[in-house]
Short mmCIF file of C-alpha atoms in Angstrom, two decimals:
data_model
loop_
_atom_site.label_atom_id
_atom_site.label_comp_id
_atom_site.label_asym_id
_atom_site.label_seq_id
_atom_site.Cartn_x
_atom_site.Cartn_y
_atom_site.Cartn_z
CA ALA A 1 -0.08 -0.01 -0.05
CA ARG A 2 2.85 2.29 0.83
CA HIS A 3 4.57 1.57 -2.50
CA LEU A 4 1.20 2.36 -4.45
CA LEU A 5 0.78 5.64 -2.56
CA CYS A 6 4.35 6.76 -3.01
CA GLU A 7 4.80 5.86 -6.64
CA ALA A 8 1.62 7.08 -8.13
CA PRO A 9 2.10 8.46 -11.66
CA GLU A 10 2.02 12.18 -12.41
CA GLY A 11 -1.58 13.12 -13.19
CA PRO A 12 -4.98 13.51 -11.46
CA PHE A 13 -3.90 11.05 -8.51
CA ARG A 14 -1.47 13.58 -7.40
CA GLN A 15 -3.88 16.60 -7.23
CA LYS A 16 -4.27 18.04 -3.53
CA VAL A 17 -8.15 17.87 -3.50
CA PRO A 18 -10.46 17.46 -0.46
CA GLY A 19 -11.29 14.01 0.64
CA THR A 20 -8.03 12.45 -0.41
CA PHE A 21 -5.25 10.42 1.26
CA SER A 22 -2.01 12.04 1.72
CA ALA A 23 1.38 10.09 1.02
CA GLY A 24 4.21 12.42 2.12
CA ARG A 25 3.38 15.62 0.05
CA GLU A 26 1.26 13.71 -2.60
CA ARG A 27 -2.47 13.22 -2.39
CA ILE A 28 -4.30 10.31 -3.89
CA PRO A 29 -8.25 10.09 -3.94
CA VAL A 30 -9.77 7.79 -1.31
CA ASP A 31 -11.90 5.97 -3.88
CA THR A 32 -8.83 5.32 -5.97
CA LEU A 33 -7.47 3.27 -3.15
CA VAL A 34 -10.67 1.45 -2.54
CA VAL A 35 -10.71 0.30 -6.30
CA ALA A 36 -7.03 -0.58 -6.04
CA GLY A 37 -8.03 -2.81 -3.08
CA CYS A 38 -5.63 -1.33 -0.58
CA PHE A 39 -6.11 -3.18 2.75
CA PRO A 40 -4.18 -5.83 4.79
CA PRO A 41 -3.52 -9.11 2.87
CA PHE A 42 -6.57 -11.48 3.44
CA ASN A 43 -4.21 -14.44 3.95
CA LEU A 44 -2.67 -12.76 7.11
CA GLN A 45 -5.10 -14.39 9.32
CA PHE A 46 -3.82 -17.81 8.40
CA ASP A 47 -0.42 -17.10 9.48
CA HIS A 48 0.82 -19.24 12.57
CA GLU A 49 2.27 -16.00 14.44
CA ASN A 50 0.72 -13.18 16.35
CA VAL A 51 -0.24 -10.86 13.52
CA ARG A 52 -1.25 -7.86 15.73
CA PRO A 53 1.97 -5.87 15.05
CA ILE A 54 1.46 -6.14 11.33
CA LYS A 55 -2.23 -5.21 11.45
CA GLU A 56 -1.48 -2.15 13.70
CA ALA A 57 1.11 -1.08 11.25
CA TYR A 58 -1.30 -1.16 8.38
CA ALA A 59 -4.09 0.59 10.46
CA ASP A 60 -1.92 3.25 11.92
CA TRP A 61 -0.48 4.25 8.48
CA PHE A 62 -3.93 4.47 6.92
CA ALA A 63 -5.56 6.13 9.98
CA ARG A 64 -3.21 9.14 9.49
CA HIS A 65 -4.67 9.81 6.15
CA ILE A 66 -8.31 8.79 6.26
CA PRO A 67 -10.65 11.81 6.28
CA VAL A 68 -12.53 11.96 9.69
CA GLN A 69 -15.37 14.15 10.21
CA PRO A 70 -17.28 14.89 13.49
CA VAL A 71 -19.71 12.07 14.56
CA GLN A 72 -23.41 12.81 14.68
CA ARG A 73 -24.00 12.07 18.26
CA PRO A 74 -26.95 9.82 19.12
CA SER A 75 -29.70 12.03 20.74
CA GLY A 76 -30.76 9.18 23.32
CA ARG A 77 -30.97 9.83 26.90
CA ALA A 78 -30.47 7.42 29.84
CA GLY A 79 -33.23 4.80 29.91
CA GLN A 80 -33.86 5.07 26.25
CA ARG A 81 -32.98 1.91 24.11
CA GLY A 82 -29.79 2.16 22.27
CA ARG A 83 -29.12 2.05 18.62
CA VAL A 84 -26.75 -0.60 17.23
CA GLY A 85 -25.76 -0.51 13.64
CA PHE A 86 -24.52 -3.56 11.85
CA VAL A 87 -22.42 -2.67 8.92
CA LEU A 88 -22.01 -5.03 5.78
CA THR A 89 -19.94 -4.21 2.82
CA ASP A 90 -19.32 -5.98 -0.49
CA ARG A 91 -20.94 -9.42 -0.51
CA PHE A 92 -20.58 -10.69 3.01
CA GLU A 93 -24.17 -11.09 3.91
CA VAL A 94 -24.11 -14.91 3.91
CA PRO A 95 -21.51 -15.50 6.55
CA PHE A 96 -23.05 -12.51 8.58
CA LEU A 97 -26.49 -14.10 8.46
CA LYS A 98 -25.12 -17.51 9.53
CA ALA A 99 -23.56 -16.07 12.49
CA LEU A 100 -25.85 -13.28 13.61
CA GLY A 101 -29.15 -13.57 11.68
CA GLY A 102 -30.71 -15.62 14.44
CA VAL A 103 -29.52 -13.23 16.98
CA LEU A 104 -31.02 -10.12 15.09
CA GLY A 105 -34.23 -11.95 14.64
CA ARG A 106 -34.58 -12.48 18.44
CA LEU A 107 -33.09 -9.33 20.00
CA ASP A 108 -35.34 -7.68 22.60
CA THR A 109 -36.16 -4.53 20.68
CA GLU A 110 -37.53 -3.04 23.74
CA ARG A 111 -33.87 -2.82 24.88
CA ILE A 112 -31.84 -2.57 21.72
CA GLU A 113 -32.75 -0.99 18.33
CA PRO A 114 -30.81 -2.83 15.68
CA VAL A 115 -30.06 -1.28 12.35
CA VAL A 116 -28.67 -3.22 9.37
CA LEU A 117 -26.59 -1.29 6.75
CA CYS A 118 -26.06 -3.29 3.63
CA ARG A 119 -25.87 -2.96 -0.24
CA SER A 120 -29.24 -2.24 -1.93
CA ALA A 121 -29.17 -5.48 -3.71
CA ALA A 122 -29.16 -7.47 -0.42
CA VAL A 123 -31.90 -5.47 1.42
CA ASP A 124 -34.70 -8.01 0.54
CA ARG A 125 -32.52 -11.20 1.15
CA VAL A 126 -31.35 -9.87 4.57
CA ARG A 127 -34.90 -8.94 5.71
CA GLN A 128 -36.12 -12.49 4.59
CA ALA A 129 -33.41 -14.28 6.20
CA ILE A 130 -33.74 -12.52 9.62
CA GLY A 131 -37.46 -12.65 9.35
CA ARG A 132 -38.41 -9.48 11.12
CA ASP A 133 -40.35 -7.15 9.14
CA SER A 134 -39.90 -4.29 11.54
CA LEU A 135 -36.26 -4.44 11.37
CA GLN A 136 -34.71 -1.15 10.04
CA ILE A 137 -32.37 -1.99 6.85
CA VAL A 138 -30.56 1.09 5.45
CA PRO A 139 -29.05 0.70 1.95
CA LEU A 140 -25.45 1.22 1.83
CA ASP A 141 -23.74 1.67 -1.46
CA PRO A 142 -20.53 3.08 -2.81
CA PRO A 143 -18.70 5.40 -3.19
CA LEU A 144 -16.98 5.56 0.12
CA ALA A 145 -17.92 9.15 1.03
CA LYS A 146 -21.56 8.44 0.40
CA MET A 147 -21.39 5.48 2.55
CA ALA A 148 -19.63 7.30 5.33
CA GLN A 149 -22.30 9.90 5.27
CA VAL A 150 -25.14 7.16 5.46
CA VAL A 151 -23.49 5.46 8.28
CA ARG A 152 -23.10 8.75 10.16
CA GLU A 153 -26.73 9.87 9.68
CA THR A 154 -28.16 6.64 11.26
CA ALA A 155 -26.70 8.31 14.49
CA CYS A 156 -25.84 4.89 16.10
CA ASP A 157 -24.43 4.59 19.60
CA VAL A 158 -22.53 1.63 18.60
CA LEU A 159 -21.45 0.29 15.22
CA TYR A 160 -20.62 -3.43 14.87
CA TYR A 161 -18.30 -4.36 11.84
CA ARG A 162 -18.21 -8.29 11.89
CA GLU A 163 -15.76 -8.44 8.86
CA ILE A 164 -13.06 -5.72 9.00
CA GLY A 165 -10.41 -6.12 6.40
CA LEU A 166 -12.10 -8.49 3.73
CA ASP A 167 -12.66 -5.63 1.49
CA ALA A 168 -11.33 -1.94 1.14
CA LEU A 169 -14.66 -0.35 1.89
CA GLY A 170 -14.99 -2.41 5.02
CA TYR A 171 -11.65 -1.51 6.05
CA CYS A 172 -11.82 2.24 5.70
CA LEU A 173 -15.19 2.82 7.25
CA PRO A 174 -14.09 1.94 10.76
CA LEU A 175 -11.13 4.17 10.69
CA MET A 176 -13.48 7.01 10.17
CA ARG A 177 -14.87 6.61 13.69
CA LEU A 178 -18.59 7.05 12.72
CA ALA A 179 -19.99 6.07 16.22
CA PRO A 180 -18.82 6.63 19.64
CA VAL A 181 -18.18 3.24 20.11
CA GLN A 182 -17.23 0.52 17.49
CA CYS A 183 -16.82 -3.15 17.92
CA THR A 184 -15.96 -6.19 15.79
CA SER A 185 -16.01 -10.02 16.12
CA ALA A 186 -14.96 -13.28 14.53
CA GLY A 187 -15.83 -12.43 10.81
CA VAL A 188 -12.01 -12.06 10.59
CA GLN A 189 -10.43 -14.19 13.38
CA VAL A 190 -7.77 -11.81 14.08
CA THR A 191 -7.55 -8.32 15.43
CA SER A 192 -8.40 -5.38 13.16
CA GLY A 193 -5.21 -3.66 14.49
CA MET A 194 -7.50 -0.45 14.54
CA ARG A 195 -7.28 1.83 17.58
CA GLN A 196 -10.47 3.20 16.37
CA VAL A 197 -12.22 0.06 17.09
CA ASP A 198 -12.87 -0.24 20.69
CA TYR A 199 -13.86 -3.90 21.43
CA TYR A 200 -13.56 -7.36 19.97
CA LEU A 201 -16.45 -9.76 21.03
CA SER A 202 -15.24 -13.17 21.62
CA SER A 203 -15.90 -16.30 23.70
CA ALA A 204 -14.05 -17.64 26.89
CA ALA A 205 -14.45 -21.10 25.55
CA VAL A 206 -12.29 -20.32 22.62
CA GLU A 207 -9.65 -17.87 23.75
CA PRO A 208 -6.23 -18.81 25.28
CA GLU A 209 -5.15 -17.42 28.62
CA ASP A 210 -2.91 -14.65 26.96
CA ALA A 211 -5.63 -13.64 24.64
CA ALA A 212 -5.59 -9.85 25.31
CA GLU A 213 -2.01 -9.73 23.95
CA HIS A 214 -3.53 -10.66 20.47
CA TYR A 215 -5.92 -7.72 20.12
CA THR A 216 -5.60 -4.03 19.67
CA GLU A 217 -9.20 -3.86 20.89
CA LYS A 218 -10.25 -4.62 24.23
CA LEU A 219 -11.41 -8.10 24.62
CA ILE A 220 -15.15 -8.86 25.72
CA LEU A 221 -15.33 -12.52 26.55
CA ALA A 222 -18.76 -14.24 26.54
CA GLU A 223 -19.73 -17.36 27.96
CA THR A 224 -21.36 -18.56 24.93
CA LEU A 225 -20.01 -18.80 21.31
CA LEU A 226 -22.16 -15.77 20.52
CA THR A 227 -24.18 -17.25 17.65
CA TRP A 228 -27.77 -18.61 17.02
CA ARG A 229 -27.73 -21.39 14.48
CA ARG A 230 -30.11 -23.95 13.29
CA ARG A 231 -28.66 -27.33 12.35
CA VAL A 232 -28.06 -28.12 8.65
CA ALA A 233 -29.83 -30.96 7.14
CA LEU A 234 -28.79 -33.55 4.38
CA PRO A 235 -30.67 -33.14 1.03
CA GLN A 236 -33.25 -35.42 0.17
CA GLN A 237 -30.92 -37.15 -2.46
CA VAL A 238 -27.89 -38.10 -0.48
CA LYS A 239 -24.81 -38.89 -2.31
CA THR A 240 -22.64 -41.77 -1.01
CA ARG A 241 -18.85 -42.19 -0.78
CA GLU A 242 -19.02 -44.11 -4.17
CA ASP A 243 -20.49 -41.02 -5.80
CA PHE A 244 -17.33 -39.13 -4.90
CA GLY A 245 -15.12 -41.82 -6.22
CA LEU A 246 -14.33 -43.58 -2.99
CA SER A 247 -15.05 -47.20 -2.09
CA ALA A 248 -16.70 -48.70 0.81
CA SER A 249 -13.29 -50.34 2.11
CA ASP A 250 -11.59 -46.88 2.13
CA HIS A 251 -10.87 -45.11 5.55
CA VAL A 252 -12.06 -41.73 4.51
CA TYR A 253 -10.66 -38.63 6.26
CA VAL A 254 -12.23 -35.38 5.18
CA CYS A 255 -10.88 -31.80 5.41
CA ALA A 256 -13.20 -29.54 3.38
CA GLN A 257 -11.59 -26.48 4.43
CA HIS A 258 -10.43 -23.11 2.61
CA LEU A 259 -7.14 -24.15 0.97
CA SER A 260 -5.32 -21.13 2.61
CA LYS A 261 -5.67 -22.94 5.85
CA PHE A 262 -3.45 -25.75 4.72
CA HIS A 263 -0.29 -24.50 6.40
CA PRO A 264 2.86 -26.51 5.78
CA ASP A 265 2.73 -27.58 9.40
CA PHE A 266 -0.35 -29.70 8.27
CA ASP A 267 1.67 -31.74 6.09
CA PRO A 268 3.26 -33.99 8.57
CA LEU A 269 -0.10 -34.72 10.18
CA LEU A 270 -1.59 -35.73 6.92
CA ALA A 271 1.47 -37.89 6.21
CA GLY A 272 1.28 -39.48 9.72
CA ILE A 273 -2.29 -40.58 9.11
CA LEU A 274 -1.74 -42.13 5.90
CA ARG A 275 1.34 -43.77 6.91
CA GLU A 276 -0.43 -45.33 9.92
CA ASP A 277 -3.45 -46.29 7.93
CA ARG A 278 -2.69 -48.00 4.55
CA GLN A 279 -6.40 -47.96 3.70
CA GLY A 280 -6.73 -44.20 4.46
CA LYS A 281 -7.57 -41.58 1.88
CA ILE A 282 -7.72 -37.93 2.65
CA VAL A 283 -10.33 -35.90 0.65
CA VAL A 284 -9.81 -32.12 0.14
CA THR A 285 -12.15 -29.75 -1.77
CA ALA A 286 -10.48 -27.72 -4.47
CA ASP A 287 -10.74 -23.93 -4.76
CA PRO A 288 -12.97 -22.56 -7.45
CA ILE A 289 -10.17 -21.07 -9.37
CA GLY A 290 -7.70 -23.79 -9.22
CA TYR A 291 -4.57 -21.85 -8.50
CA ARG A 292 -4.20 -22.81 -4.81
CA THR A 293 -5.18 -26.38 -5.71
CA GLU A 294 -2.22 -26.72 -8.05
CA ARG A 295 0.18 -25.07 -5.68
CA LEU A 296 -0.91 -27.40 -2.99
CA ARG A 297 -0.48 -30.51 -5.07
CA GLN A 298 2.98 -29.43 -5.92
CA ARG A 299 3.85 -28.86 -2.28
CA TRP A 300 2.68 -32.27 -1.22
CA THR A 301 4.67 -33.95 -4.11
CA ARG A 302 7.72 -32.28 -2.60
CA THR A 303 7.09 -32.53 1.21
CA ILE A 304 5.45 -35.88 1.61
CA PRO A 305 5.96 -37.83 -1.63
CA ASP A 306 5.29 -41.25 -0.34
CA VAL A 307 1.66 -40.60 0.50
CA ALA A 308 0.66 -37.63 -1.69
CA GLU A 309 -1.11 -39.80 -4.27
CA ARG A 310 -3.63 -40.78 -1.46
CA ILE A 311 -4.72 -37.07 -0.92
CA PHE A 312 -7.76 -36.80 -3.26
CA MET A 313 -8.78 -33.36 -4.56
CA LEU A 314 -12.45 -33.00 -5.28
CA SER A 315 -13.65 -30.18 -7.55
CA HIS A 316 -15.27 -27.31 -5.83
CA LEU A 317 -18.75 -28.62 -4.31
CA GLU A 318 -22.09 -26.82 -3.97
CA THR A 319 -23.56 -26.88 -0.50
CA ASP A 320 -25.63 -30.03 -0.81
CA ASP A 321 -22.75 -32.07 -2.18
CA TYR A 322 -20.31 -30.56 0.48
CA LEU A 323 -22.75 -31.80 3.26
CA CYS A 324 -22.99 -35.23 1.62
CA LEU A 325 -19.31 -35.46 1.73
CA LEU A 326 -19.07 -34.62 5.39
CA ALA A 327 -21.71 -37.31 6.17
CA ALA A 328 -19.86 -39.88 3.83
CA GLY A 329 -16.42 -39.47 5.60
CA ASP A 330 -15.37 -41.52 8.61
CA VAL A 331 -13.40 -38.66 10.12
CA LEU A 332 -13.43 -34.73 9.87
CA LEU A 333 -10.02 -33.20 10.15
CA ASP A 334 -9.25 -29.61 11.58
CA PRO A 335 -6.08 -27.98 10.23
CA PRO A 336 -3.64 -26.48 12.67
CA HIS A 337 -3.35 -22.79 13.16
CA PHE A 338 -6.79 -21.93 11.66
CA ASP A 339 -9.50 -24.47 12.12
CA GLY A 340 -13.07 -24.79 11.18
CA LEU A 341 -15.92 -22.57 12.05
CA ASN A 342 -18.83 -22.64 9.69
CA SER A 343 -17.65 -26.27 8.77
CA THR A 344 -17.36 -27.19 12.48
CA TYR A 345 -21.05 -26.29 13.00
CA ASP A 346 -21.89 -28.33 9.78
CA GLY A 347 -19.84 -31.41 11.09
CA PHE A 348 -21.53 -31.33 14.53
CA SER A 349 -24.91 -30.82 12.95
CA LEU A 350 -24.50 -34.15 11.32
CA GLY A 351 -23.10 -35.68 14.35
CA ARG A 352 -19.71 -36.24 12.93
CA ALA A 353 -16.36 -36.51 14.89
CA ILE A 354 -13.98 -33.78 14.36
CA VAL A 355 -10.21 -34.38 15.29
CA THR A 356 -8.63 -30.94 16.45
CA CYS A 357 -5.83 -29.85 18.49
CA PRO A 358 -5.93 -26.15 20.00
CA GLY A 359 -3.53 -23.62 18.60
CA ARG A 360 -2.04 -20.52 20.05
CA PHE A 361 -4.67 -18.25 18.99
CA ARG A 362 -8.45 -18.06 18.73
CA ARG A 363 -8.52 -18.92 15.06
CA GLY A 364 -7.06 -22.17 15.90
CA ARG A 365 -9.32 -22.98 18.88
CA PHE A 366 -12.86 -22.69 17.84
CA THR A 367 -13.70 -26.46 17.39
CA THR A 368 -11.94 -27.01 20.86
CA GLY A 369 -14.34 -24.27 22.08
CA CYS A 370 -17.34 -26.18 20.71
CA TYR A 371 -16.07 -29.43 22.55
CA ARG A 372 -15.84 -27.36 25.66
CA GLN A 373 -19.40 -26.05 25.32
CA MET A 374 -20.51 -29.72 24.78
CA GLU A 375 -18.31 -30.80 27.91
CA LEU A 376 -16.40 -33.15 25.79
CA ASP A 377 -12.94 -31.83 26.41
CA ASP A 378 -11.56 -35.43 26.32
CA LEU A 379 -12.15 -35.52 22.58
CA VAL A 380 -9.52 -32.77 21.88
CA ALA A 381 -5.93 -34.00 20.97
CA ARG A 382 -3.15 -32.97 23.14
CA ASP A 383 -0.46 -32.61 20.41
CA ALA A 384 0.63 -33.74 16.85
CA ASP A 385 1.15 -37.24 17.80
CA ASP A 386 -2.21 -37.57 19.63
CA TYR A 387 -3.97 -35.94 16.68
CA VAL A 388 -2.66 -38.53 14.32
CA ARG A 389 -3.44 -41.32 16.91
CA ARG A 390 -7.08 -40.23 17.37
CA ALA A 391 -7.78 -39.82 13.62
CA VAL A 392 -6.53 -43.13 12.81
CA ARG A 393 -8.53 -44.78 15.59
CA LEU A 394 -11.62 -43.13 14.74
CA ALA A 395 -11.28 -44.22 11.11
CA THR A 396 -10.35 -47.88 11.78
CA GLU A 397 -12.26 -48.79 14.70
CA PRO A 398 -15.98 -48.51 13.84
CA ASP A 399 -17.26 -49.17 17.46
CA HIS A 400 -15.04 -46.53 18.86
CA ARG A 401 -16.32 -43.94 16.13
CA ARG A 402 -19.97 -44.83 16.87
CA GLU A 403 -19.42 -44.35 20.59
CA VAL A 404 -17.84 -40.82 19.99
CA GLU A 405 -20.51 -39.77 17.45
CA GLU A 406 -23.37 -40.89 19.95
CA ARG A 407 -21.81 -38.60 22.54
CA ILE A 408 -21.66 -35.77 20.23
CA ALA A 409 -25.15 -36.24 19.23
CA GLN A 410 -26.31 -36.28 22.75
CA ALA A 411 -24.36 -33.16 23.67
CA SER A 412 -24.32 -31.06 20.48
CA ASP A 413 -27.69 -29.39 21.10
CA VAL A 414 -26.04 -26.67 23.31
CA LEU A 415 -24.38 -25.36 20.08
CA PHE A 416 -27.64 -24.76 18.32
CA GLU A 417 -30.58 -22.34 18.76
CA ASP A 418 -28.72 -21.05 21.77
CA ASP A 419 -30.96 -18.35 23.15
CA ARG A 420 -28.17 -17.61 25.80
CA ALA A 421 -26.24 -16.05 23.04
CA VAL A 422 -28.96 -13.68 22.25
CA ALA A 423 -29.24 -12.60 25.99
CA GLU A 424 -25.44 -12.08 25.99
CA HIS A 425 -25.59 -9.91 22.99
CA GLU A 426 -28.34 -7.87 24.61
CA ARG A 427 -26.15 -7.41 27.77
CA ILE A 428 -23.01 -6.61 25.87
CA PHE A 429 -24.81 -4.06 23.60
CA GLU A 430 -26.48 -2.31 26.48
CA GLN A 431 -23.03 -2.01 28.17
CA LEU A 432 -21.51 -0.52 25.03
CA VAL A 433 -24.51 1.81 24.68
CA GLU A 434 -24.01 3.06 28.16
CA GLU A 435 -20.27 3.78 27.38
CA ALA A 436 -21.13 5.41 24.08
CA ARG A 437 -23.44 7.94 25.93
CA GLN A 438 -20.80 8.94 28.50
CA ARG A 439 -18.25 9.76 25.99
#
């Protein structure tokens, strides 16, 4: 980003005009940076180190040049319900609705007034998914200056940005400080790095003891996983493992994760499983474009050549086929450093056993947090060797696998349709509204 700003060619991008970024003595229009996609790399969240210093460096540099205008202060008085705005940019309505649609549909509107801000094309979809006709939904469309004005005019006490850093618009808006209190959560499972974002909403079941060191924001730890979700269901026409090119005699280990999560530290675990289980096959779903798929194939050929041929890459799957694949496998595998979230809920919805080992950071501990919520901590691996041992035992010992799956089926209701998570959001939002009105 610094290179782009400093090396802009002569011409209109160097004009000193209002509403522009500054790069030294040079000026570049804000919208130019948005179109160019200037925001921290998406793949930072998949690193195995604490990315807080890097995220802070990005945010501090941009914050020096973001045009900030005075916030339109909320007019609410003590005792009046607080207004909380949920800001969605680009095309991130689906993950937002998965995580928070159920919460927004059940918030006590006598206590909290929710406002959703999203692109015009998604308004009807969002309203239908949340199922609340009275919900205020405000269209939020580019350019950035117009979006900032719309957000400011909602006069929210609190702004909730679930996915900071997945697109340039969603990265710039929080830096403008458009409400007295701003918060974020696990749409991106690392800190925003922004000093303009006050709080990160997380769960005590997921975070390690030193979690506060990983966030620029102040950490709010809930007792629940802060989501209200329904179980997923298999389609009427269920595909079998044979439909995926696998045989009944195979021991099938499924890792249907974003390919950027396949850190090189995962390679020895995959190799250990396949070396222990000669009938084992690991099934991975390819990315839609194919670039990551080919790079990963090349890496495995180099790092684990003796077993690479037993790692099967299926083409990118639609939702129904993906769920059928989860059901067809013997074991679901979590990658290290960044484990499942939506896929974890999907697996537990279907009563599947997921092998996981908690990492150093939140992004590698979500499945562990689910097991803790279910009080099944003994199903979490202690280290890499234990991870391999557990995976192989589940795949090769059907009686043991059935026993584990029965325990998961009996305990997993706590993860779904969790009204406690709605109550925790109400409590947290009231706390943040009170702070906003004291500022």
